[in-house]
Amino acid sequence: MALPRSPTPAVDGRLVVFQPLKHKRCAECGAGPLALLALEEGRPRCLDCADLGHLVYLPRGDTALTRRSRDGSALSAVVVRFNRRKSRYERQGVLVEEAALALAEQRCLADAEARARRRARDAVRRAAVDERFAAAFAEEILRLFPRCPPERARRIAAHASVRGSGRVGRSAAGRALTPRAVTAAVIAAVRHTETEYDALLMRGIPRGEARRRIARGVEEALRAWGHGTDRAAPHHGTD
């Protein structure tokens, strides 16, 4: 800068240290150019001359680490830089005691490890819930399609009920195991694996026309698995 003639910014009643925009030297010892400086009576001082040289710089970005470091430090300062475009000072970080920073890092690391363990536990819990749901979905498939091979029912259920997939098994009706949703999942599986539906799509056949062409094959597969066509979900069900 020349350092602005405006008063030193007050930041929550804390000491303030500047990142100068131009080369500045310490008015007391002549050291410079200074990466950080304090102002005393409007004159720049290096951190050593301002009795802040034992502090370490922590850039902004980690709110928890900054808060813990500052709270644990008997002496600290806010580091600011003047933004010419916005005509205001902006925080860049803090100066804190090294021991306080080290302790804060340990606590944040412990928190991160605790969060990781919690995420792992949650993942195990969700996996167990998903496994039970897929098993219930497969049981409902076998109830509606008693001649469907059990392993095939399990594969259809696993595919339809993948968390976050947006498939029919994750819809409200699917989670409620309604016959319509379960049947729609079976129809989608049959459509893609028991007919030429995918090949028709790859040849550029419109989806509606492709479904019309394979409708009889889907109905025959459903009958073979013991499900009457009068009970089947509409063929516009989900893929």
Coordinates of N, CA and C in Angstrom, one line a residue:
M1 N 0.9 -1.2 0.0 CA 0.0 0.0 0.0 C 0.9 1.2 0.0
A2 N 1.0 2.5 -0.1 CA 1.2 3.1 1.2 C 0.1 2.6 2.1
L3 N 0.5 2.4 3.4 CA -0.6 1.9 4.3 C -1.7 2.9 4.4
P4 N -2.9 2.5 4.3 CA -4.0 3.4 4.3 C -4.0 4.4 5.5
R5 N -4.4 5.6 5.3 CA -4.4 6.6 6.4 C -5.6 6.3 7.3
S6 N -6.5 5.5 6.8 CA -7.7 5.2 7.7 C -7.2 4.5 8.9
P7 N -8.0 4.5 10.0 CA -7.5 3.9 11.2 C -7.3 2.4 11.1
T8 N -6.5 1.8 11.9 CA -6.3 0.4 11.9 C -7.6 -0.3 12.1
P9 N -8.0 -1.2 11.3 CA -9.3 -1.8 11.4 C -9.5 -2.6 12.7
A10 N -10.6 -2.4 13.4 CA -10.9 -3.2 14.6 C -11.5 -4.5 14.2
V11 N -11.0 -5.6 14.6 CA -11.5 -6.9 14.3 C -11.8 -7.7 15.6
D12 N -13.1 -7.6 16.0 CA -13.5 -8.3 17.2 C -12.7 -7.9 18.4
G13 N -12.1 -6.7 18.5 CA -11.4 -6.3 19.6 C -10.0 -6.9 19.7
R14 N -9.5 -7.6 18.6 CA -8.3 -8.3 18.6 C -7.2 -7.5 18.0
L15 N -5.9 -7.9 18.3 CA -4.8 -7.3 17.6 C -4.9 -7.6 16.1
V16 N -4.4 -6.6 15.4 CA -4.4 -6.7 13.9 C -3.0 -6.7 13.3
V17 N -2.7 -7.5 12.4 CA -1.5 -7.6 11.7 C -1.8 -7.5 10.2
F18 N -1.0 -6.7 9.4 CA -1.2 -6.5 8.0 C -0.3 -7.3 7.1
Q19 N -0.9 -7.7 6.0 CA -0.1 -8.1 4.8 C 0.0 -6.9 3.9
P20 N 1.1 -6.2 3.8 CA 1.2 -5.0 3.0 C 1.2 -5.3 1.5
L21 N 0.6 -4.4 0.8 CA 0.6 -4.5 -0.7 C 1.8 -4.1 -1.4
K22 N 2.6 -3.2 -0.6 CA 3.9 -2.7 -1.2 C 5.0 -3.0 -0.2
H23 N 6.2 -3.0 -0.6 CA 7.4 -3.2 0.2 C 7.4 -2.2 1.4
K24 N 7.5 -2.7 2.6 CA 7.6 -1.9 3.7 C 8.7 -2.4 4.6
R25 N 9.4 -1.5 5.3 CA 10.4 -1.8 6.3 C 10.0 -1.5 7.7
C26 N 10.6 -2.2 8.6 CA 10.3 -1.9 10.0 C 10.9 -0.5 10.4
A27 N 10.1 0.3 11.0 CA 10.5 1.6 11.4 C 11.5 1.6 12.6
E28 N 11.6 0.4 13.3 CA 12.4 0.3 14.4 C 13.8 -0.3 14.1
C29 N 13.8 -1.5 13.5 CA 15.0 -2.2 13.2 C 15.5 -2.1 11.7
G30 N 14.6 -1.6 10.8 CA 14.9 -1.5 9.4 C 14.8 -2.8 8.6
A31 N 14.3 -3.9 9.3 CA 14.1 -5.1 8.5 C 13.1 -5.0 7.5
G32 N 13.2 -5.7 6.4 CA 12.2 -5.7 5.3 C 12.8 -6.2 4.0
P33 N 12.0 -6.3 3.0 CA 10.6 -6.0 3.0 C 9.8 -7.0 3.9
L34 N 8.7 -6.5 4.5 CA 8.0 -7.2 5.5 C 6.8 -7.9 4.9
A35 N 6.7 -9.3 5.1 CA 5.5 -10.0 4.7 C 4.3 -9.7 5.6
L36 N 4.6 -9.5 6.9 CA 3.6 -9.1 7.8 C 4.1 -8.0 8.7
L37 N 3.2 -7.1 9.1 CA 3.7 -6.0 9.9 C 2.6 -5.6 10.9
A38 N 3.0 -5.0 12.0 CA 2.0 -4.4 12.9 C 2.2 -2.9 12.8
L39 N 1.2 -2.1 13.1 CA 1.3 -0.7 13.1 C 1.3 -0.2 14.6
E40 N 2.3 0.6 14.9 CA 2.3 1.3 16.2 C 2.5 2.8 16.0
E41 N 1.5 3.5 16.4 CA 1.5 5.0 16.2 C 1.6 5.3 14.7
G42 N 1.0 4.5 13.9 CA 0.9 4.7 12.5 C 2.2 4.3 11.7
R43 N 3.1 3.7 12.4 CA 4.4 3.3 11.8 C 4.5 1.8 11.8
P44 N 5.1 1.2 10.7 CA 5.2 -0.2 10.6 C 6.2 -0.8 11.5
R45 N 5.9 -1.9 12.1 CA 6.9 -2.7 12.9 C 6.9 -4.1 12.4
C46 N 8.1 -4.7 12.4 CA 8.1 -6.2 12.1 C 7.5 -6.9 13.3
L47 N 7.2 -8.1 13.1 CA 6.6 -8.9 14.2 C 7.5 -9.0 15.4
D48 N 8.8 -9.2 15.2 CA 9.7 -9.3 16.3 C 9.7 -8.0 17.1
C49 N 9.8 -6.9 16.5 CA 9.8 -5.6 17.2 C 8.4 -5.3 17.9
A50 N 7.4 -5.9 17.3 CA 6.0 -5.8 17.9 C 5.7 -6.8 19.0
D51 N 6.8 -7.6 19.3 CA 6.6 -8.7 20.3 C 5.6 -9.8 19.8
L52 N 5.5 -10.0 18.5 CA 4.6 -11.0 18.0 C 5.4 -12.0 17.2
G53 N 6.7 -12.0 17.2 CA 7.5 -12.9 16.4 C 7.5 -14.3 16.8
H54 N 7.0 -14.6 18.0 CA 6.9 -16.0 18.4 C 5.6 -16.7 17.9
L55 N 4.8 -15.9 17.3 CA 3.5 -16.5 16.8 C 3.7 -17.1 15.4
V56 N 2.8 -18.1 15.1 CA 2.9 -18.7 13.8 C 1.6 -18.3 13.0
Y57 N 1.7 -18.3 11.7 CA 0.6 -17.9 10.8 C -0.2 -19.1 10.4
L58 N -1.5 -19.0 10.6 CA -2.5 -20.0 10.2 C -3.4 -19.4 9.2
P59 N -3.3 -19.7 7.9 CA -4.2 -19.1 6.9 C -5.7 -19.5 7.2
R60 N -6.6 -18.7 6.7 CA -8.0 -18.9 6.8 C -8.4 -20.2 6.0
G61 N -9.5 -20.8 6.3 CA -10.0 -21.9 5.6 C -10.6 -23.0 6.4
D62 N -10.0 -23.3 7.6 CA -10.5 -24.3 8.4 C -11.0 -23.6 9.7
T63 N -12.3 -23.5 9.7 CA -13.0 -22.7 10.8 C -12.7 -23.3 12.2
A64 N -12.9 -24.6 12.3 CA -12.7 -25.3 13.6 C -11.3 -25.1 14.0
L65 N -10.3 -25.3 13.1 CA -8.9 -25.2 13.5 C -8.6 -23.8 14.0
T66 N -9.1 -22.8 13.2 CA -8.8 -21.4 13.6 C -9.4 -21.1 14.9
R67 N -10.6 -21.5 15.2 CA -11.3 -21.2 16.4 C -10.6 -21.8 17.6
R68 N -10.2 -23.1 17.5 CA -9.5 -23.8 18.6 C -8.1 -23.2 18.8
S69 N -7.4 -22.9 17.7 CA -6.1 -22.3 17.9 C -6.2 -20.9 18.6
R70 N -7.1 -20.1 18.2 CA -7.2 -18.8 18.8 C -7.7 -18.9 20.2
D71 N -8.6 -19.7 20.5 CA -9.1 -19.9 21.9 C -8.0 -20.4 22.8
G72 N -7.1 -21.2 22.3 CA -6.1 -21.8 23.1 C -4.8 -21.0 23.2
S73 N -4.8 -19.9 22.5 CA -3.6 -19.0 22.4 C -3.7 -17.8 23.4
A74 N -2.8 -17.6 24.3 CA -2.8 -16.5 25.2 C -2.7 -15.2 24.4
L75 N -2.0 -15.2 23.3 CA -1.8 -14.0 22.5 C -2.1 -14.4 21.1
S76 N -2.9 -13.6 20.4 CA -3.2 -13.9 19.0 C -3.5 -12.6 18.3
A77 N -3.4 -12.7 16.9 CA -3.7 -11.5 16.1 C -4.4 -11.9 14.8
V78 N -5.3 -11.1 14.3 CA -6.0 -11.3 13.1 C -5.1 -10.7 12.0
V79 N -4.9 -11.4 10.9 CA -4.1 -11.0 9.7 C -5.1 -10.5 8.7
V80 N -4.9 -9.3 8.2 CA -5.8 -8.7 7.2 C -5.0 -8.1 6.0
R81 N -5.6 -8.0 4.9 CA -5.0 -7.4 3.7 C -6.1 -6.4 3.1
F82 N -5.6 -5.3 2.6 CA -6.5 -4.3 2.0 C -6.8 -4.7 0.6
N83 N -8.1 -4.8 0.3 CA -8.6 -5.1 -1.1 C -9.0 -3.8 -1.8
R84 N -8.1 -3.4 -2.7 CA -8.3 -2.1 -3.4 C -9.6 -2.1 -4.1
R85 N -9.9 -3.2 -4.8 CA -11.1 -3.2 -5.6 C -12.4 -3.0 -4.8
K86 N -12.4 -3.6 -3.6 CA -13.6 -3.5 -2.7 C -13.4 -2.4 -1.7
S87 N -12.2 -1.8 -1.6 CA -11.9 -0.7 -0.6 C -12.2 -1.1 0.8
R88 N -11.7 -2.3 1.1 CA -11.9 -2.8 2.5 C -10.9 -3.8 2.9
Y89 N -10.7 -4.0 4.2 CA -9.8 -5.0 4.7 C -10.5 -6.3 4.6
E90 N -9.7 -7.4 4.4 CA -10.3 -8.7 4.4 C -9.4 -9.6 5.2
R91 N -10.0 -10.5 5.9 CA -9.2 -11.4 6.8 C -8.4 -12.4 5.9
Q92 N -7.2 -12.7 6.3 CA -6.4 -13.7 5.6 C -6.1 -14.9 6.5
G93 N -6.1 -14.7 7.8 CA -5.8 -15.8 8.7 C -5.6 -15.2 10.1
V94 N -4.9 -16.0 10.9 CA -4.6 -15.5 12.3 C -3.1 -15.9 12.6
L95 N -2.6 -15.1 13.6 CA -1.3 -15.5 14.2 C -1.6 -16.0 15.6
V96 N -1.1 -17.2 15.9 CA -1.4 -17.9 17.2 C -0.1 -18.5 17.7
E97 N -0.1 -18.9 19.0 CA 1.0 -19.6 19.6 C 1.1 -21.0 19.0
E98 N 2.4 -21.4 18.7 CA 2.6 -22.7 18.1 C 2.0 -23.8 18.9
A99 N 2.2 -23.8 20.2 CA 1.6 -24.9 21.0 C 0.1 -24.9 20.9
A100 N -0.5 -23.8 20.8 CA -2.0 -23.8 20.7 C -2.4 -24.3 19.4
L101 N -1.7 -24.0 18.3 CA -2.0 -24.6 17.0 C -1.8 -26.1 17.0
A102 N -0.7 -26.6 17.6 CA -0.5 -28.0 17.6 C -1.6 -28.7 18.4
L103 N -2.0 -28.2 19.5 CA -3.1 -28.8 20.3 C -4.4 -28.8 19.5
A104 N -4.7 -27.7 18.8 CA -5.9 -27.6 18.0 C -5.9 -28.6 16.9
E105 N -4.7 -28.8 16.2 CA -4.6 -29.8 15.2 C -4.9 -31.2 15.7
Q106 N -4.4 -31.5 16.9 CA -4.6 -32.8 17.5 C -6.1 -33.0 17.7
R107 N -6.8 -32.0 18.2 CA -8.2 -32.1 18.5 C -9.0 -32.2 17.2
C108 N -8.6 -31.4 16.2 CA -9.4 -31.5 15.0 C -9.2 -32.9 14.3
L109 N -7.9 -33.4 14.4 CA -7.7 -34.8 13.9 C -8.5 -35.8 14.6
A110 N -8.6 -35.7 15.9 CA -9.4 -36.6 16.7 C -10.9 -36.5 16.3
D111 N -11.4 -35.3 16.0 CA -12.7 -35.1 15.5 C -12.9 -35.8 14.2
A112 N -11.9 -35.6 13.3 CA -12.0 -36.2 11.9 C -12.0 -37.7 12.0
E113 N -11.2 -38.3 12.9 CA -11.2 -39.7 13.1 C -12.6 -40.2 13.6
A114 N -13.1 -39.4 14.6 CA -14.4 -39.8 15.1 C -15.5 -39.7 14.1
R115 N -15.4 -38.7 13.2 CA -16.4 -38.6 12.1 C -16.2 -39.7 11.1
A116 N -15.0 -40.1 10.9 CA -14.7 -41.3 10.0 C -15.3 -42.5 10.5
R117 N -15.1 -42.7 11.9 CA -15.7 -43.9 12.5 C -17.2 -43.9 12.4
R118 N -17.8 -42.7 12.6 CA -19.2 -42.6 12.6 C -19.8 -42.9 11.2
R119 N -19.0 -42.4 10.2 CA -19.4 -42.7 8.8 C -19.3 -44.1 8.5
A120 N -18.3 -44.8 9.0 CA -18.2 -46.2 8.8 C -19.3 -47.0 9.4
R121 N -19.7 -46.6 10.7 CA -20.8 -47.3 11.3 C -22.1 -47.0 10.6
D122 N -22.3 -45.8 10.1 CA -23.5 -45.5 9.4 C -23.6 -46.3 8.1
A123 N -22.4 -46.5 7.4 CA -22.4 -47.2 6.2 C -22.7 -48.7 6.4
V124 N -22.2 -49.2 7.5 CA -22.6 -50.6 7.9 C -24.1 -50.7 8.2
R125 N -24.6 -49.7 8.9 CA -26.0 -49.8 9.2 C -26.9 -49.7 8.0
R126 N -26.5 -48.7 7.0 CA -27.3 -48.6 5.8 C -27.2 -49.9 5.0
A127 N -26.0 -50.5 4.9 CA -25.8 -51.7 4.2 C -26.8 -52.8 4.7
A128 N -26.9 -52.9 6.0 CA -27.7 -53.9 6.6 C -29.2 -53.6 6.3
V129 N -29.6 -52.3 6.4 CA -30.9 -52.0 6.0 C -31.2 -52.3 4.6
D130 N -30.3 -51.9 3.7 CA -30.5 -52.2 2.3 C -30.5 -53.7 2.0
E131 N -29.7 -54.5 2.7 CA -29.8 -55.9 2.5 C -31.1 -56.5 2.9
R132 N -31.7 -56.0 4.0 CA -33.0 -56.5 4.5 C -34.1 -56.1 3.5
F133 N -33.9 -54.9 3.0 CA -35.0 -54.4 2.0 C -34.9 -55.2 0.7
A134 N -33.7 -55.5 0.2 CA -33.6 -56.2 -1.0 C -34.1 -57.7 -0.8
A135 N -33.9 -58.2 0.4 CA -34.4 -59.6 0.7 C -36.0 -59.6 0.7
A136 N -36.5 -58.5 1.3 CA -38.0 -58.4 1.3 C -38.6 -58.2 -0.1
F137 N -37.8 -57.4 -0.9 CA -38.3 -57.2 -2.3 C -38.2 -58.5 -3.1
A138 N -37.2 -59.3 -2.9 CA -37.1 -60.6 -3.6 C -38.2 -61.5 -3.1
E139 N -38.5 -61.5 -1.8 CA -39.6 -62.3 -1.3 C -41.0 -61.9 -2.0
E140 N -41.2 -60.6 -2.2 CA -42.4 -60.2 -2.8 C -42.4 -60.5 -4.3
I141 N -41.3 -60.5 -4.9 CA -41.2 -61.0 -6.3 C -41.7 -62.4 -6.4
L142 N -41.1 -63.3 -5.5 CA -41.5 -64.7 -5.5 C -42.9 -64.9 -5.2
R143 N -43.5 -64.0 -4.4 CA -44.9 -64.2 -4.0 C -45.8 -63.9 -5.3
L144 N -45.4 -62.9 -6.0 CA -46.1 -62.5 -7.2 C -45.8 -63.4 -8.4
F145 N -44.6 -63.9 -8.4 CA -44.1 -64.7 -9.6 C -43.5 -66.0 -9.0
P146 N -44.3 -66.9 -8.6 CA -43.9 -68.1 -7.8 C -42.9 -69.0 -8.6
R147 N -42.9 -68.9 -9.9 CA -42.0 -69.8 -10.7 C -40.8 -69.1 -11.1
C148 N -40.6 -67.8 -10.7 CA -39.3 -67.1 -11.0 C -38.2 -67.8 -10.2
P149 N -37.1 -68.1 -10.8 CA -36.0 -68.7 -10.1 C -35.5 -67.8 -9.0
P150 N -35.4 -68.3 -7.8 CA -35.0 -67.5 -6.6 C -33.8 -66.6 -6.8
E151 N -32.8 -67.1 -7.5 CA -31.6 -66.3 -7.7 C -31.9 -65.2 -8.6
R152 N -32.7 -65.4 -9.6 CA -33.1 -64.3 -10.5 C -33.9 -63.3 -9.7
A153 N -34.8 -63.7 -8.9 CA -35.5 -62.7 -8.1 C -34.6 -61.9 -7.2
R154 N -33.6 -62.5 -6.7 CA -32.6 -61.8 -5.8 C -31.9 -60.7 -6.7
R155 N -31.5 -61.1 -7.9 CA -30.8 -60.2 -8.8 C -31.7 -59.0 -9.1
I156 N -32.9 -59.3 -9.5 CA -33.8 -58.2 -9.8 C -34.0 -57.3 -8.7
A157 N -34.2 -57.8 -7.5 CA -34.4 -57.0 -6.3 C -33.2 -56.2 -6.0
A158 N -32.0 -56.8 -6.1 CA -30.8 -56.0 -5.8 C -30.6 -54.8 -6.8
H159 N -31.0 -55.1 -8.1 CA -30.8 -54.0 -9.1 C -31.9 -52.9 -8.8
A160 N -33.1 -53.3 -8.5 CA -34.2 -52.3 -8.4 C -34.1 -51.5 -7.1
S161 N -33.4 -52.0 -6.1 CA -33.4 -51.3 -4.8 C -32.1 -50.6 -4.5
V162 N -31.2 -50.4 -5.4 CA -29.9 -49.7 -5.1 C -30.2 -48.3 -4.6
R163 N -29.6 -48.0 -3.5 CA -29.8 -46.7 -2.8 C -29.3 -45.6 -3.8
G164 N -30.1 -44.6 -4.0 CA -29.7 -43.4 -4.8 C -29.8 -43.6 -6.3
S165 N -30.3 -44.8 -6.7 CA -30.4 -45.1 -8.1 C -31.5 -44.5 -8.9
G166 N -32.6 -44.1 -8.1 CA -33.8 -43.6 -8.7 C -34.6 -44.7 -9.4
R167 N -34.3 -45.9 -9.2 CA -35.1 -47.0 -9.8 C -36.3 -47.2 -9.0
V168 N -37.2 -48.1 -9.5 CA -38.5 -48.3 -9.0 C -38.5 -48.7 -7.5
G169 N -37.5 -49.5 -7.2 CA -37.4 -50.0 -5.8 C -37.1 -49.0 -4.8
R170 N -36.6 -47.8 -5.2 CA -36.3 -46.7 -4.3 C -37.5 -45.7 -4.3
S171 N -38.5 -45.9 -5.1 CA -39.6 -45.0 -5.1 C -40.4 -45.2 -3.8
A172 N -41.4 -44.3 -3.5 CA -42.2 -44.5 -2.3 C -43.0 -45.8 -2.5
A173 N -43.5 -46.1 -3.7 CA -44.3 -47.3 -3.9 C -43.4 -48.6 -3.8
G174 N -42.1 -48.4 -4.3 CA -41.2 -49.5 -4.2 C -40.8 -49.8 -2.8
R175 N -40.6 -48.8 -1.9 CA -40.2 -49.0 -0.5 C -41.4 -49.6 0.2
A176 N -42.6 -49.3 -0.2 CA -43.8 -49.9 0.4 C -44.1 -51.3 -0.1
L177 N -43.3 -51.8 -1.1 CA -43.4 -53.1 -1.7 C -44.8 -53.3 -2.3
T178 N -45.3 -52.3 -3.0 CA -46.7 -52.4 -3.6 C -46.5 -53.4 -4.8
P179 N -47.5 -54.2 -5.0 CA -47.5 -55.1 -6.2 C -47.2 -54.5 -7.5
R180 N -47.7 -53.3 -7.7 CA -47.5 -52.6 -8.9 C -46.0 -52.2 -9.1
A181 N -45.4 -51.7 -8.0 CA -44.0 -51.4 -8.1 C -43.1 -52.6 -8.3
V182 N -43.4 -53.6 -7.6 CA -42.6 -54.9 -7.7 C -42.7 -55.5 -9.1
T183 N -43.9 -55.5 -9.6 CA -44.2 -56.0 -10.9 C -43.5 -55.2 -12.0
A184 N -43.5 -53.9 -11.8 CA -42.8 -53.0 -12.7 C -41.3 -53.3 -12.8
A185 N -40.7 -53.6 -11.6 CA -39.3 -53.9 -11.6 C -39.0 -55.2 -12.3
V186 N -39.9 -56.2 -12.2 CA -39.7 -57.5 -12.9 C -39.9 -57.3 -14.4
I187 N -40.9 -56.5 -14.8 CA -41.1 -56.3 -16.2 C -39.8 -55.6 -16.8
A188 N -39.3 -54.6 -16.1 CA -38.1 -53.9 -16.6 C -36.9 -54.9 -16.8
A189 N -36.8 -55.8 -15.8 CA -35.7 -56.8 -15.9 C -35.9 -57.8 -17.1
V190 N -37.1 -58.2 -17.2 CA -37.5 -59.1 -18.4 C -37.2 -58.4 -19.7
R191 N -37.7 -57.2 -19.7 CA -37.6 -56.4 -21.0 C -36.1 -56.3 -21.4
H192 N -35.2 -56.1 -20.5 CA -33.8 -55.9 -20.9 C -33.0 -57.2 -21.1
T193 N -33.5 -58.3 -20.4 CA -32.7 -59.5 -20.5 C -33.3 -60.6 -21.2
E194 N -34.6 -60.6 -21.4 CA -35.3 -61.7 -22.1 C -35.8 -61.4 -23.4
T195 N -35.6 -60.1 -23.9 CA -36.1 -59.7 -25.2 C -35.0 -59.0 -26.0
E196 N -35.3 -58.6 -27.2 CA -34.4 -57.8 -28.0 C -34.6 -56.3 -27.8
Y197 N -35.2 -55.9 -26.7 CA -35.5 -54.5 -26.5 C -34.2 -53.6 -26.6
D198 N -33.2 -54.0 -25.9 CA -31.9 -53.2 -26.0 C -31.4 -53.1 -27.4
A199 N -31.4 -54.2 -28.1 CA -30.9 -54.2 -29.5 C -31.8 -53.3 -30.4
L200 N -33.1 -53.3 -30.2 CA -34.0 -52.4 -30.9 C -33.6 -50.9 -30.7
L201 N -33.4 -50.6 -29.4 CA -33.0 -49.2 -29.1 C -31.7 -48.8 -29.7
M202 N -30.8 -49.7 -29.7 CA -29.5 -49.4 -30.4 C -29.6 -49.2 -31.9
R203 N -30.6 -49.8 -32.5 CA -30.8 -49.7 -33.9 C -31.6 -48.4 -34.2
G204 N -31.9 -47.6 -33.2 CA -32.6 -46.3 -33.3 C -34.1 -46.5 -33.4
I205 N -34.7 -47.6 -33.0 CA -36.1 -47.8 -32.9 C -36.7 -46.9 -31.8
P206 N -37.7 -46.1 -32.0 CA -38.2 -45.3 -30.9 C -38.7 -46.2 -29.7
R207 N -38.6 -45.7 -28.5 CA -38.8 -46.5 -27.3 C -40.2 -47.1 -27.3
G208 N -41.2 -46.3 -27.7 CA -42.6 -46.8 -27.6 C -42.8 -47.9 -28.6
E209 N -42.2 -47.8 -29.8 CA -42.3 -48.8 -30.8 C -41.5 -50.1 -30.4
A210 N -40.3 -49.9 -29.8 CA -39.6 -51.0 -29.3 C -40.3 -51.8 -28.2
R211 N -41.0 -51.1 -27.4 CA -41.8 -51.8 -26.3 C -43.0 -52.5 -26.9
R212 N -43.6 -51.9 -28.0 CA -44.7 -52.6 -28.6 C -44.3 -53.9 -29.2
R213 N -43.1 -53.9 -29.8 CA -42.6 -55.1 -30.5 C -42.2 -56.2 -29.5
I214 N -41.8 -55.9 -28.3 CA -41.4 -56.9 -27.4 C -42.5 -57.3 -26.3
A215 N -43.6 -56.6 -26.5 CA -44.7 -56.8 -25.5 C -45.1 -58.3 -25.3
R216 N -45.2 -59.0 -26.4 CA -45.6 -60.4 -26.3 C -44.6 -61.2 -25.6
G217 N -43.3 -61.0 -25.9 CA -42.3 -61.7 -25.2 C -42.2 -61.4 -23.7
V218 N -42.5 -60.2 -23.3 CA -42.6 -59.9 -21.9 C -43.8 -60.7 -21.3
E219 N -44.9 -60.6 -21.9 CA -46.1 -61.3 -21.4 C -45.8 -62.8 -21.2
E220 N -45.2 -63.4 -22.2 CA -44.9 -64.9 -22.1 C -43.9 -65.2 -21.0
A221 N -42.9 -64.3 -20.8 CA -42.0 -64.5 -19.7 C -42.7 -64.4 -18.3
L222 N -43.6 -63.4 -18.2 CA -44.4 -63.3 -16.9 C -45.3 -64.5 -16.7
R223 N -45.9 -65.0 -17.7 CA -46.7 -66.2 -17.6 C -45.9 -67.4 -17.1
A224 N -44.7 -67.5 -17.7 CA -43.8 -68.6 -17.4 C -43.4 -68.6 -15.9
W225 N -43.4 -67.4 -15.4 CA -43.0 -67.2 -14.0 C -44.2 -67.3 -13.1
G226 N -45.4 -67.6 -13.7 CA -46.6 -67.8 -12.8 C -47.4 -66.6 -12.6
H227 N -47.3 -65.5 -13.4 CA -48.0 -64.3 -13.1 C -48.9 -64.0 -14.3
G228 N -50.2 -63.9 -14.1 CA -51.2 -63.7 -15.2 C -51.0 -62.3 -15.7
T229 N -51.2 -62.1 -17.0 CA -51.1 -60.8 -17.6 C -52.1 -59.8 -17.1
D230 N -53.2 -60.3 -16.6 CA -54.2 -59.3 -16.0 C -53.7 -58.7 -14.8
R231 N -52.7 -59.2 -14.1 CA -52.2 -58.7 -12.9 C -50.9 -57.9 -13.1
A232 N -50.4 -57.9 -14.3 CA -49.1 -57.3 -14.6 C -49.2 -55.8 -14.6
A233 N -48.1 -55.1 -14.3 CA -48.1 -53.7 -14.3 C -48.1 -53.2 -15.8
P234 N -48.5 -52.1 -16.1 CA -48.5 -51.6 -17.5 C -47.0 -51.6 -18.1
H235 N -46.9 -51.8 -19.4 CA -45.6 -52.0 -20.0 C -44.9 -50.7 -20.2
H236 N -45.5 -49.6 -19.7 CA -44.7 -48.3 -19.7 C -44.0 -48.2 -18.4
G237 N -43.9 -49.2 -17.6 CA -43.2 -49.1 -16.3 C -41.7 -48.8 -16.4
T238 N -41.1 -48.6 -15.3 CA -39.7 -48.1 -15.3 C -38.7 -49.1 -15.8
D239 N -37.6 -48.6 -16.4 CA -36.5 -49.5 -16.8 C -35.5 -49.6 -15.7

